[in-house]
mmCIF file of C-alpha atoms in Angstrom:
data_model
loop_
_atom_site.group_PDB
_atom_site.id
_atom_site.type_symbol
_atom_site.label_atom_id
_atom_site.label_comp_id
_atom_site.label_asym_id
_atom_site.label_seq_id
_atom_site.Cartn_x
_atom_site.Cartn_y
_atom_site.Cartn_z
ATOM 1 C CA MET A 1 0.000 0.000 0.000
ATOM 2 C CA ALA A 2 1.549 3.296 -1.077
ATOM 3 C CA MET A 3 0.831 5.512 1.829
ATOM 4 C CA SER A 4 3.335 7.672 3.609
ATOM 5 C CA THR A 5 0.989 9.806 5.655
ATOM 6 C CA VAL A 6 -2.156 9.014 7.537
ATOM 7 C CA GLU A 7 -3.844 11.974 9.188
ATOM 8 C CA VAL A 8 -7.081 11.841 11.153
ATOM 9 C CA ARG A 9 -8.115 15.304 12.310
ATOM 10 C CA SER A 10 -11.444 15.038 14.034
ATOM 11 C CA PRO A 11 -10.266 13.369 17.281
ATOM 12 C CA SER A 12 -6.974 15.316 17.305
ATOM 13 C CA VAL A 13 -4.740 12.322 16.593
ATOM 14 C CA HIS A 14 -1.915 13.060 14.180
ATOM 15 C CA PHE A 15 0.504 10.641 12.562
ATOM 16 C CA SER A 16 3.268 12.173 10.483
ATOM 17 C CA ASN A 17 5.359 10.461 7.856
ATOM 18 C CA SER A 18 8.071 9.842 10.397
ATOM 19 C CA GLU A 19 8.163 6.974 12.855
ATOM 20 C CA ARG A 20 7.002 9.292 15.656
ATOM 21 C CA THR A 21 3.482 8.936 16.975
ATOM 22 C CA SER A 22 1.662 11.789 18.700
ATOM 23 C CA ILE A 23 -1.506 10.917 20.617
ATOM 24 C CA ILE A 24 -3.355 13.185 23.027
ATOM 25 C CA PRO A 25 -4.005 11.548 26.428
ATOM 26 C CA SER A 26 -7.610 10.656 27.072
ATOM 27 C CA ASN A 27 -7.918 13.200 29.866
ATOM 28 C CA ALA A 28 -6.968 15.948 27.426
ATOM 29 C CA ALA A 29 -9.421 14.966 24.716
ATOM 30 C CA GLU A 30 -11.220 18.266 24.968
ATOM 31 C CA ASN A 31 -8.066 20.169 23.979
ATOM 32 C CA LYS A 32 -7.672 21.009 20.318
ATOM 33 C CA THR A 33 -3.941 20.406 20.230
ATOM 34 C CA GLY A 34 -1.729 17.728 21.771
ATOM 35 C CA PHE A 35 1.661 18.123 23.404
ATOM 36 C CA GLY A 36 4.226 18.723 20.701
ATOM 37 C CA SER A 37 1.745 18.957 17.814
ATOM 38 C CA LYS A 38 1.237 22.111 15.832
ATOM 39 C CA PRO A 39 -1.783 24.227 16.742
ATOM 40 C CA SER A 40 -4.573 24.070 14.217
ATOM 41 C CA GLN A 41 -5.909 27.246 12.647
ATOM 42 C CA GLY A 42 -8.020 29.083 15.198
ATOM 43 C CA THR A 43 -6.131 27.611 18.192
ATOM 44 C CA THR A 44 -4.216 30.204 20.173
ATOM 45 C CA THR A 45 -0.672 29.764 21.436
ATOM 46 C CA ASN A 46 -1.942 30.251 24.993
ATOM 47 C CA GLN A 47 -4.219 27.229 24.639
ATOM 48 C CA VAL A 48 -1.290 25.107 23.506
ATOM 49 C CA ARG A 49 0.845 26.264 26.432
ATOM 50 C CA LEU A 50 -1.753 25.667 29.139
ATOM 51 C CA PRO A 51 -0.793 22.025 29.877
ATOM 52 C CA ASN A 52 2.851 23.027 30.311
ATOM 53 C CA LEU A 53 1.813 25.895 32.573
ATOM 54 C CA TRP A 54 -0.278 23.535 34.697
ATOM 55 C CA LEU A 55 2.619 21.112 34.928
ATOM 56 C CA ALA A 56 5.007 23.880 35.996
ATOM 57 C CA GLU A 57 2.510 25.120 38.583
ATOM 58 C CA GLY A 58 2.117 21.617 39.986
ATOM 59 C CA GLN A 59 5.873 21.150 40.237
ATOM 60 C CA ASN A 60 6.207 24.535 41.948
ATOM 61 C CA GLN A 61 3.595 23.551 44.526
ATOM 62 C CA VAL A 62 5.421 20.287 45.208
ATOM 63 C CA THR A 63 8.598 22.281 45.845
ATOM 64 C CA GLN A 64 6.746 24.670 48.166
ATOM 65 C CA ALA A 65 5.299 21.758 50.132
ATOM 66 C CA GLN A 66 8.723 20.149 50.502
ATOM 67 C CA ILE A 67 10.266 23.410 51.731
ATOM 68 C CA ALA A 68 7.397 23.870 54.190
ATOM 69 C CA GLU A 69 7.655 20.320 55.542
ATOM 70 C CA GLN A 70 11.377 20.632 56.196
ATOM 71 C CA SER A 71 10.906 24.025 57.868
ATOM 72 C CA LEU A 72 8.054 22.787 60.060
ATOM 73 C CA ARG A 73 10.237 19.934 61.300
ATOM 74 C CA GLN A 74 12.911 22.448 62.286
ATOM 75 C CA VAL A 75 10.307 24.618 64.018
ATOM 76 C CA GLY A 76 9.037 21.542 65.871
ATOM 77 C CA THR A 77 12.546 20.835 67.131
ATOM 78 C CA GLU A 78 12.907 24.366 68.521
ATOM 79 C CA LEU A 79 9.460 24.207 70.136
ATOM 80 C CA SER A 80 10.465 20.941 71.815
ATOM 81 C CA ASN A 81 13.585 22.663 73.173
ATOM 82 C CA ILE A 82 11.407 25.454 74.588
ATOM 83 C CA LYS A 83 9.110 22.893 76.185
ATOM 84 C CA GLN A 84 12.053 21.139 77.847
ATOM 85 C CA GLN A 85 13.337 24.420 79.285
ATOM 86 C CA LEU A 86 9.899 25.359 80.631
ATOM 87 C CA ALA A 87 9.240 21.880 82.043
ATOM 88 C CA ARG A 88 12.576 21.943 83.864
ATOM 89 C CA ALA A 89 11.803 25.391 85.270
ATOM 90 C CA MET A 90 8.360 24.186 86.359
ATOM 91 C CA GLN A 91 9.801 21.193 88.213
ATOM 92 C CA LEU A 92 12.975 22.647 89.688
ATOM 93 C CA GLY A 93 12.192 26.342 89.820
ATOM 94 C CA VAL A 94 14.035 29.172 88.116
ATOM 95 C CA ALA A 95 17.454 29.548 89.687
ATOM 96 C CA ASP A 96 18.793 31.785 86.925
ATOM 97 C CA LYS A 97 15.917 33.613 85.217
ATOM 98 C CA PRO A 98 18.087 35.765 82.880
ATOM 99 C CA SER A 99 19.801 32.640 81.549
ATOM 100 C CA LEU A 100 16.449 30.899 81.006
ATOM 101 C CA ASP A 101 14.994 33.928 79.237
ATOM 102 C CA ASN A 102 18.045 34.163 76.969
ATOM 103 C CA LYS A 103 17.728 30.508 75.940
ATOM 104 C CA LEU A 104 14.010 30.863 75.265
ATOM 105 C CA SER A 105 14.558 34.074 73.322
ATOM 106 C CA ALA A 106 17.251 32.408 71.199
ATOM 107 C CA SER A 107 14.863 29.577 70.301
ATOM 108 C CA GLN A 108 12.122 32.038 69.385
ATOM 109 C CA LYS A 109 14.488 34.024 67.173
ATOM 110 C CA LYS A 110 15.516 30.811 65.441
ATOM 111 C CA ILE A 111 11.852 29.902 64.837
ATOM 112 C CA LYS A 112 11.245 33.321 63.289
ATOM 113 C CA SER A 113 14.322 32.932 61.100
ATOM 114 C CA ILE A 114 13.197 29.477 59.925
ATOM 115 C CA ILE A 115 9.721 30.706 58.976
ATOM 116 C CA ASP A 116 11.008 33.887 57.326
ATOM 117 C CA THR A 117 13.534 31.991 55.197
ATOM 118 C CA ALA A 118 11.091 29.223 54.200
ATOM 119 C CA GLN A 119 10.282 30.966 50.933
ATOM 120 C CA PHE A 120 9.552 30.159 47.316
ATOM 121 C CA ASP A 121 9.815 32.973 44.786
ATOM 122 C CA GLY A 122 10.141 35.444 47.657
ATOM 123 C CA VAL A 123 6.906 34.354 49.372
ATOM 124 C CA ARG A 124 6.747 32.521 52.700
ATOM 125 C CA VAL A 125 5.324 29.004 52.432
ATOM 126 C CA VAL A 126 4.560 28.631 56.170
ATOM 127 C CA ASP A 127 2.143 30.991 57.904
ATOM 128 C CA HIS A 128 2.144 32.156 61.518
ATOM 129 C CA GLN A 129 -0.251 29.309 62.437
ATOM 130 C CA LEU A 130 2.330 26.766 61.200
ATOM 131 C CA GLN A 131 0.289 25.751 58.183
ATOM 132 C CA LEU A 132 1.277 25.311 54.554
ATOM 133 C CA ASN A 133 0.646 28.373 52.406
ATOM 134 C CA LEU A 134 0.338 27.731 48.667
ATOM 135 C CA SER A 135 -1.786 30.765 47.849
ATOM 136 C CA GLY A 136 1.095 33.233 48.087
ATOM 137 C CA ALA A 137 -0.868 36.011 49.803
ATOM 138 C CA GLN A 138 -0.735 35.815 53.602
ATOM 139 C CA THR A 139 -3.164 37.781 55.734
ATOM 140 C CA ARG A 140 -3.351 38.551 59.427
ATOM 141 C CA ARG A 141 -6.346 39.195 61.636
ATOM 142 C CA PHE A 142 -6.286 41.292 64.772
ATOM 143 C CA SER A 143 -8.544 43.143 67.164
ATOM 144 C CA ILE A 144 -8.159 46.359 69.149
ATOM 145 C CA PRO A 145 -8.760 45.732 72.861
ATOM 146 C CA GLY A 146 -11.893 47.583 73.954
ATOM 147 C CA LEU A 147 -13.386 47.944 70.467
ATOM 148 C CA ASN A 148 -16.529 45.833 70.836
ATOM 149 C CA VAL A 149 -19.995 46.732 69.507
ATOM 150 C CA GLN A 150 -21.685 45.158 72.541
ATOM 151 C CA ARG A 151 -19.700 47.255 75.002
ATOM 152 C CA LEU A 152 -21.649 50.378 76.017
ATOM 153 C CA SER A 153 -23.811 49.926 72.923
ATOM 154 C CA GLU A 154 -26.266 52.593 74.099
ATOM 155 C CA LYS A 155 -23.512 55.247 74.335
ATOM 156 C CA ALA A 156 -22.910 57.470 71.300
ATOM 157 C CA GLU A 157 -19.217 57.999 70.605
ATOM 158 C CA GLU A 158 -16.888 58.774 67.743
ATOM 159 C CA ILE A 159 -13.637 56.839 67.869
ATOM 160 C CA LYS A 160 -10.648 57.731 65.740
ATOM 161 C CA LEU A 161 -8.171 55.040 64.718
ATOM 162 C CA ASP A 162 -4.769 56.283 63.535
ATOM 163 C CA PHE A 163 -2.840 53.715 61.521
ATOM 164 C CA PRO A 164 0.793 54.054 60.375
ATOM 165 C CA HIS A 165 1.782 56.398 57.535
ATOM 166 C CA GLY A 166 -0.898 58.947 58.375
ATOM 167 C CA HIS A 167 -3.945 56.797 57.636
ATOM 168 C CA SER A 168 -6.915 57.301 59.950
ATOM 169 C CA VAL A 169 -10.569 56.274 60.075
ATOM 170 C CA MET A 170 -13.577 57.131 62.245
ATOM 171 C CA VAL A 171 -15.791 54.562 63.967
ATOM 172 C CA ASN A 172 -19.191 56.113 64.637
ATOM 173 C CA PHE A 173 -21.262 54.635 67.455
ATOM 174 C CA ASP A 174 -24.535 56.588 67.422
ATOM 175 C CA GLY A 175 -26.309 54.489 70.057
ATOM 176 C CA LEU A 176 -29.046 53.574 67.548
ATOM 177 C CA SER A 177 -27.488 51.614 64.683
ATOM 178 C CA SER A 178 -26.872 47.902 65.018
ATOM 179 C CA GLY A 179 -23.364 46.603 65.526
ATOM 180 C CA ARG A 180 -23.476 45.071 62.063
ATOM 181 C CA ASP A 181 -24.249 48.443 60.463
ATOM 182 C CA VAL A 182 -21.420 50.115 62.383
ATOM 183 C CA VAL A 183 -18.894 47.498 61.260
ATOM 184 C CA ASP A 184 -20.140 47.551 57.652
ATOM 185 C CA ALA A 185 -19.614 51.318 57.523
ATOM 186 C CA LEU A 186 -16.145 50.886 59.044
ATOM 187 C CA ASP A 187 -15.296 48.198 56.497
ATOM 188 C CA ARG A 188 -16.158 50.492 53.584
ATOM 189 C CA SER A 189 -13.906 53.195 55.026
ATOM 190 C CA LEU A 190 -10.999 50.769 55.457
ATOM 191 C CA ILE A 191 -10.989 49.276 51.946
ATOM 192 C CA PRO A 192 -8.916 52.117 50.370
ATOM 193 C CA MET A 193 -6.317 51.551 53.104
ATOM 194 C CA GLY A 194 -5.948 47.847 52.306
ATOM 195 C CA LEU A 195 -7.778 46.705 55.443
ATOM 196 C CA ARG A 196 -11.093 44.965 56.032
ATOM 197 C CA ALA A 197 -13.348 44.808 59.092
ATOM 198 C CA SER A 198 -15.737 42.093 60.235
ATOM 199 C CA LEU A 199 -17.784 41.251 63.304
ATOM 200 C CA ALA A 200 -17.062 38.336 65.638
ATOM 201 C CA LYS A 201 -19.833 36.478 67.441
ATOM 202 C CA ASP A 202 -18.943 38.106 70.758
ATOM 203 C CA GLY A 203 -19.148 41.611 69.245
ATOM 204 C CA THR A 204 -15.406 42.084 68.809
ATOM 205 C CA VAL A 205 -14.430 44.100 65.740
ATOM 206 C CA LEU A 206 -11.940 42.040 63.728
ATOM 207 C CA PHE A 207 -9.518 43.594 61.257
ATOM 208 C CA GLN A 208 -7.882 41.770 58.359
ATOM 209 C CA VAL A 209 -4.792 42.980 56.556
ATOM 210 C CA SER A 210 -1.929 41.618 54.482
ATOM 211 C CA GLU A 211 1.130 40.311 56.287
ATOM 212 C CA SER A 212 3.313 43.129 54.940
ATOM 213 C CA ILE A 213 0.987 45.893 56.165
ATOM 214 C CA TYR A 214 0.598 44.126 59.511
ATOM 215 C CA GLN A 215 4.370 44.155 59.985
ATOM 216 C CA GLN A 216 4.473 47.878 59.159
ATOM 217 C CA MET A 217 1.932 48.543 61.897
ATOM 218 C CA GLN A 218 4.361 47.055 64.431
ATOM 219 C CA GLN A 219 1.421 45.658 66.403
ATOM 220 C CA LYS A 220 0.231 49.109 67.434
ATOM 221 C CA VAL A 221 -2.467 51.630 66.528
ATOM 222 C CA ARG A 222 -3.354 54.989 68.092
ATOM 223 C CA VAL A 223 -6.905 55.372 69.388
ATOM 224 C CA SER A 224 -8.836 58.368 70.700
ATOM 225 C CA GLY A 225 -12.471 58.516 71.827
ATOM 226 C CA GLN A 226 -14.873 60.731 73.743
ATOM 227 C CA GLY A 227 -14.520 59.265 77.206
ATOM 228 C CA HIS A 228 -16.797 56.220 77.012
ATOM 229 C CA ARG A 229 -15.050 53.343 75.324
ATOM 230 C CA PHE A 230 -11.738 55.167 74.969
ATOM 231 C CA PRO A 231 -10.270 58.255 76.664
ATOM 232 C CA ALA A 232 -10.866 61.656 75.108
ATOM 233 C CA GLY A 233 -8.096 64.008 74.072
ATOM 234 C CA GLN A 234 -4.712 62.871 72.894
ATOM 235 C CA ALA A 235 -4.626 59.538 71.078
ATOM 236 C CA ASN A 236 -3.256 56.607 73.055
ATOM 237 C CA SER A 237 -1.124 53.841 71.580
ATOM 238 C CA VAL A 238 -2.911 50.495 71.864
ATOM 239 C CA LYS A 239 -1.243 47.139 71.258
ATOM 240 C CA LEU A 240 -3.011 44.967 68.704
ATOM 241 C CA LYS A 241 -4.282 41.546 69.697
ATOM 242 C CA PRO A 242 -3.598 38.836 67.075
ATOM 243 C CA GLU A 243 -6.654 36.740 66.217
ATOM 244 C CA PRO A 244 -5.618 34.010 66.763
ATOM 245 C CA GLU A 245 -2.192 34.325 68.333
ATOM 246 C CA GLY A 246 0.488 32.833 66.116
ATOM 247 C CA VAL A 247 3.866 31.400 66.969
ATOM 248 C CA LEU A 248 5.554 34.653 65.886
ATOM 249 C CA ASP A 249 3.293 36.693 68.192
ATOM 250 C CA TRP A 250 3.900 34.567 71.273
ATOM 251 C CA GLN A 251 5.528 36.193 74.280
ATOM 252 C CA ILE A 252 6.870 33.564 76.703
ATOM 253 C CA GLU A 253 6.249 34.419 80.346
ATOM 254 C CA THR A 254 8.501 33.085 83.105
ATOM 255 C CA HIS A 255 8.001 35.555 85.955
ATOM 256 C CA SER A 256 5.969 33.120 88.090
ATOM 257 C CA ARG A 257 5.084 29.463 88.342
ATOM 258 C CA GLU A 258 1.601 30.190 86.980
ATOM 259 C CA SER A 259 2.993 32.084 83.994
ATOM 260 C CA ILE A 260 5.354 29.188 83.245
ATOM 261 C CA ARG A 261 2.373 26.819 83.363
ATOM 262 C CA ARG A 262 0.506 29.001 80.860
ATOM 263 C CA SER A 263 3.576 29.059 78.622
ATOM 264 C CA LEU A 264 3.752 25.257 78.757
ATOM 265 C CA VAL A 265 0.111 25.024 77.675
ATOM 266 C CA LYS A 266 0.821 27.384 74.789
ATOM 267 C CA VAL A 267 3.954 25.607 73.589
ATOM 268 C CA ASN A 268 2.071 22.298 73.598
ATOM 269 C CA GLN A 269 -0.552 23.899 71.343
ATOM 270 C CA PHE A 270 2.123 25.058 68.915
ATOM 271 C CA ILE A 271 3.814 21.644 68.931
ATOM 272 C CA ARG A 272 0.499 20.024 67.992
ATOM 273 C CA ALA A 273 0.000 22.657 65.293
ATOM 274 C CA ALA A 274 3.469 21.903 63.897
ATOM 275 C CA GLN A 275 2.747 18.153 63.878
ATOM 276 C CA GLU A 276 -0.565 18.697 62.094
ATOM 277 C CA GLY A 277 1.136 21.054 59.656
ATOM 278 C CA ILE A 278 3.808 18.450 58.859
ATOM 279 C CA GLU A 279 1.199 15.736 58.267
ATOM 280 C CA HIS A 280 -0.976 17.967 56.094
ATOM 281 C CA THR A 281 2.006 19.250 54.121
ATOM 282 C CA HIS A 282 3.332 15.736 53.501
ATOM 283 C CA GLU A 283 -0.087 14.511 52.347
ATOM 284 C CA THR A 284 -0.414 17.518 50.050
ATOM 285 C CA SER A 285 3.026 16.869 48.547
ATOM 286 C CA VAL A 286 2.215 13.200 47.881
ATOM 287 C CA LYS A 287 -1.150 14.035 46.290
ATOM 288 C CA LEU A 288 0.411 16.683 44.066
ATOM 289 C CA GLN A 289 3.114 14.296 42.872
ATOM 290 C CA GLN A 290 0.555 11.575 42.185
ATOM 291 C CA SER A 291 -1.610 14.026 40.267
ATOM 292 C CA ILE A 292 1.340 15.117 38.136
ATOM 293 C CA SER A 293 2.341 11.509 37.442
ATOM 294 C CA GLN A 294 -1.169 10.442 36.486
ATOM 295 C CA THR A 295 -1.793 13.475 34.308
ATOM 296 C CA TYR A 296 1.476 14.088 32.513
ATOM 297 C CA LEU A 297 3.638 10.962 32.579
ATOM 298 C CA PRO A 298 3.111 8.407 29.768
ATOM 299 C CA GLN A 299 1.084 5.308 30.531
ATOM 300 C CA THR A 300 2.731 1.899 30.774
ATOM 301 C CA SER A 301 2.973 0.235 27.359
ATOM 302 C CA LEU A 302 0.790 -2.800 26.717
ATOM 303 C CA SER A 303 2.273 -6.139 25.834
ATOM 304 C CA SER A 304 1.882 -7.370 22.264
ATOM 305 C CA GLU A 305 -0.767 -9.867 23.423
ATOM 306 C CA GLU A 306 -2.810 -7.178 25.206
ATOM 307 C CA LEU A 307 -2.564 -4.886 22.192
ATOM 308 C CA ALA A 308 -3.650 -7.681 19.841
ATOM 309 C CA THR A 309 -6.669 -8.370 22.048
ATOM 310 C CA ARG A 310 -7.761 -4.745 21.929
ATOM 311 C CA LEU A 311 -7.169 -4.438 18.198
ATOM 312 C CA ALA A 312 -9.197 -7.593 17.581
ATOM 313 C CA LYS A 313 -12.267 -5.799 18.931
ATOM 314 C CA VAL A 314 -12.227 -3.489 15.912
ATOM 315 C CA ASN A 315 -14.521 -4.745 13.122
ATOM 316 C CA PRO A 316 -12.806 -3.804 9.827
ATOM 317 C CA LYS A 317 -16.131 -3.869 7.969
ATOM 318 C CA THR A 318 -17.815 -1.428 10.342
ATOM 319 C CA PRO A 319 -14.897 0.462 11.816
ATOM 320 C CA SER A 320 -15.578 2.197 15.117
ATOM 321 C CA PHE A 321 -13.114 4.986 15.435
ATOM 322 C CA SER A 322 -13.729 5.390 19.154
ATOM 323 C CA THR A 323 -12.646 1.793 19.740
ATOM 324 C CA ALA A 324 -9.612 2.240 17.532
ATOM 325 C CA PHE A 325 -8.715 5.463 19.283
ATOM 326 C CA GLN A 326 -8.996 3.775 22.681
ATOM 327 C CA ALA A 327 -6.536 1.107 21.582
ATOM 328 C CA LEU A 328 -4.142 3.630 20.066
ATOM 329 C CA ASN A 329 -4.335 5.886 23.096
ATOM 330 C CA ALA A 330 -3.411 2.962 25.335
ATOM 331 C CA GLN A 331 -0.414 2.080 23.159
ATOM 332 C CA ALA A 332 1.321 5.380 22.545
ATOM 333 C CA SER A 333 4.405 3.735 21.020
ATOM 334 C CA VAL A 334 2.531 1.912 18.242
ATOM 335 C CA ARG A 335 4.330 2.168 14.896
ATOM 336 C CA ARG A 336 2.991 3.809 11.773
ATOM 337 C CA HIS A 337 2.601 0.576 9.812
ATOM 338 C CA SER A 338 0.356 -0.802 12.576
ATOM 339 C CA VAL A 339 -1.837 2.274 12.316
ATOM 340 C CA VAL A 340 -2.049 1.954 8.544
ATOM 341 C CA ALA A 341 -3.069 -1.684 8.861
ATOM 342 C CA LEU A 342 -5.640 -0.831 11.513
ATOM 343 C CA LEU A 343 -7.318 1.928 9.522
ATOM 344 C CA LYS A 344 -7.065 0.191 6.149
ATOM 345 C CA SER A 345 -10.559 -0.617 4.888
#
């Protein structure tokens, strides 16, 4: 049979006159162009590049997960060291408090360094709650002590919040509007500043901001009121309360036995968070790698007997292209002369 080229366009399977076979995987059947094949007229270059972009994104996420897992293990080690120091102080007492505080401070600085350097493309992959961050954008939530819509709700008061770099906003309690309305109005005023406001169940006003802006605020905001919820006159500096408190916000207390006990409770919480973060990160990494393998790596070739069995299902008198395509898709390394024989009728 004098045939050097067999080309079937409708199902996007292309066989050139070389010995190379190009078949689109079954899970990409909706795409108009296969990997390595030329785009048909009307197919954009972006459409052709999408599979490669998805593959690169998947590989990047695997790398991020691996960096995060290693960093979380290091953080867990430092938290265990802190726990040992606190447990010893709880049992034996604090004979040398400055020395204990220096050791604890050194461990905390190391934890901060580990988290800050656990980056991919300049973005941290572990957040302050010791969880994997694949989204890139990290946000922080905080509250201002005393700013609660249920506190003195019947009292009218205008409260001014002064944020860094000259930004300020007014919170208007008129004694009539609901707490939800007050917070909604505050939220609209904060949007141009890159902040958002929401209402907690207990009436606390919660603020949300990006990690970078939160660091610029240095955990402080200046507040002035009219003598009800906050003092009138000159604005007072108020320390922000993280919601919830993260490992980078934690201040270890050792001034009394009770404070050491509280610190032990807190470090145990962070150790559990680190363990959960490691497990979740490892599972995520495995799933991502499996997904990449199943989607992009070639399938295992069939034996000659298995291929013959599948090809035998094709009736040459009433050829079913879908059946033929299924067989060809399963055997990506089939040679051109086999294809010619299969489609000859």
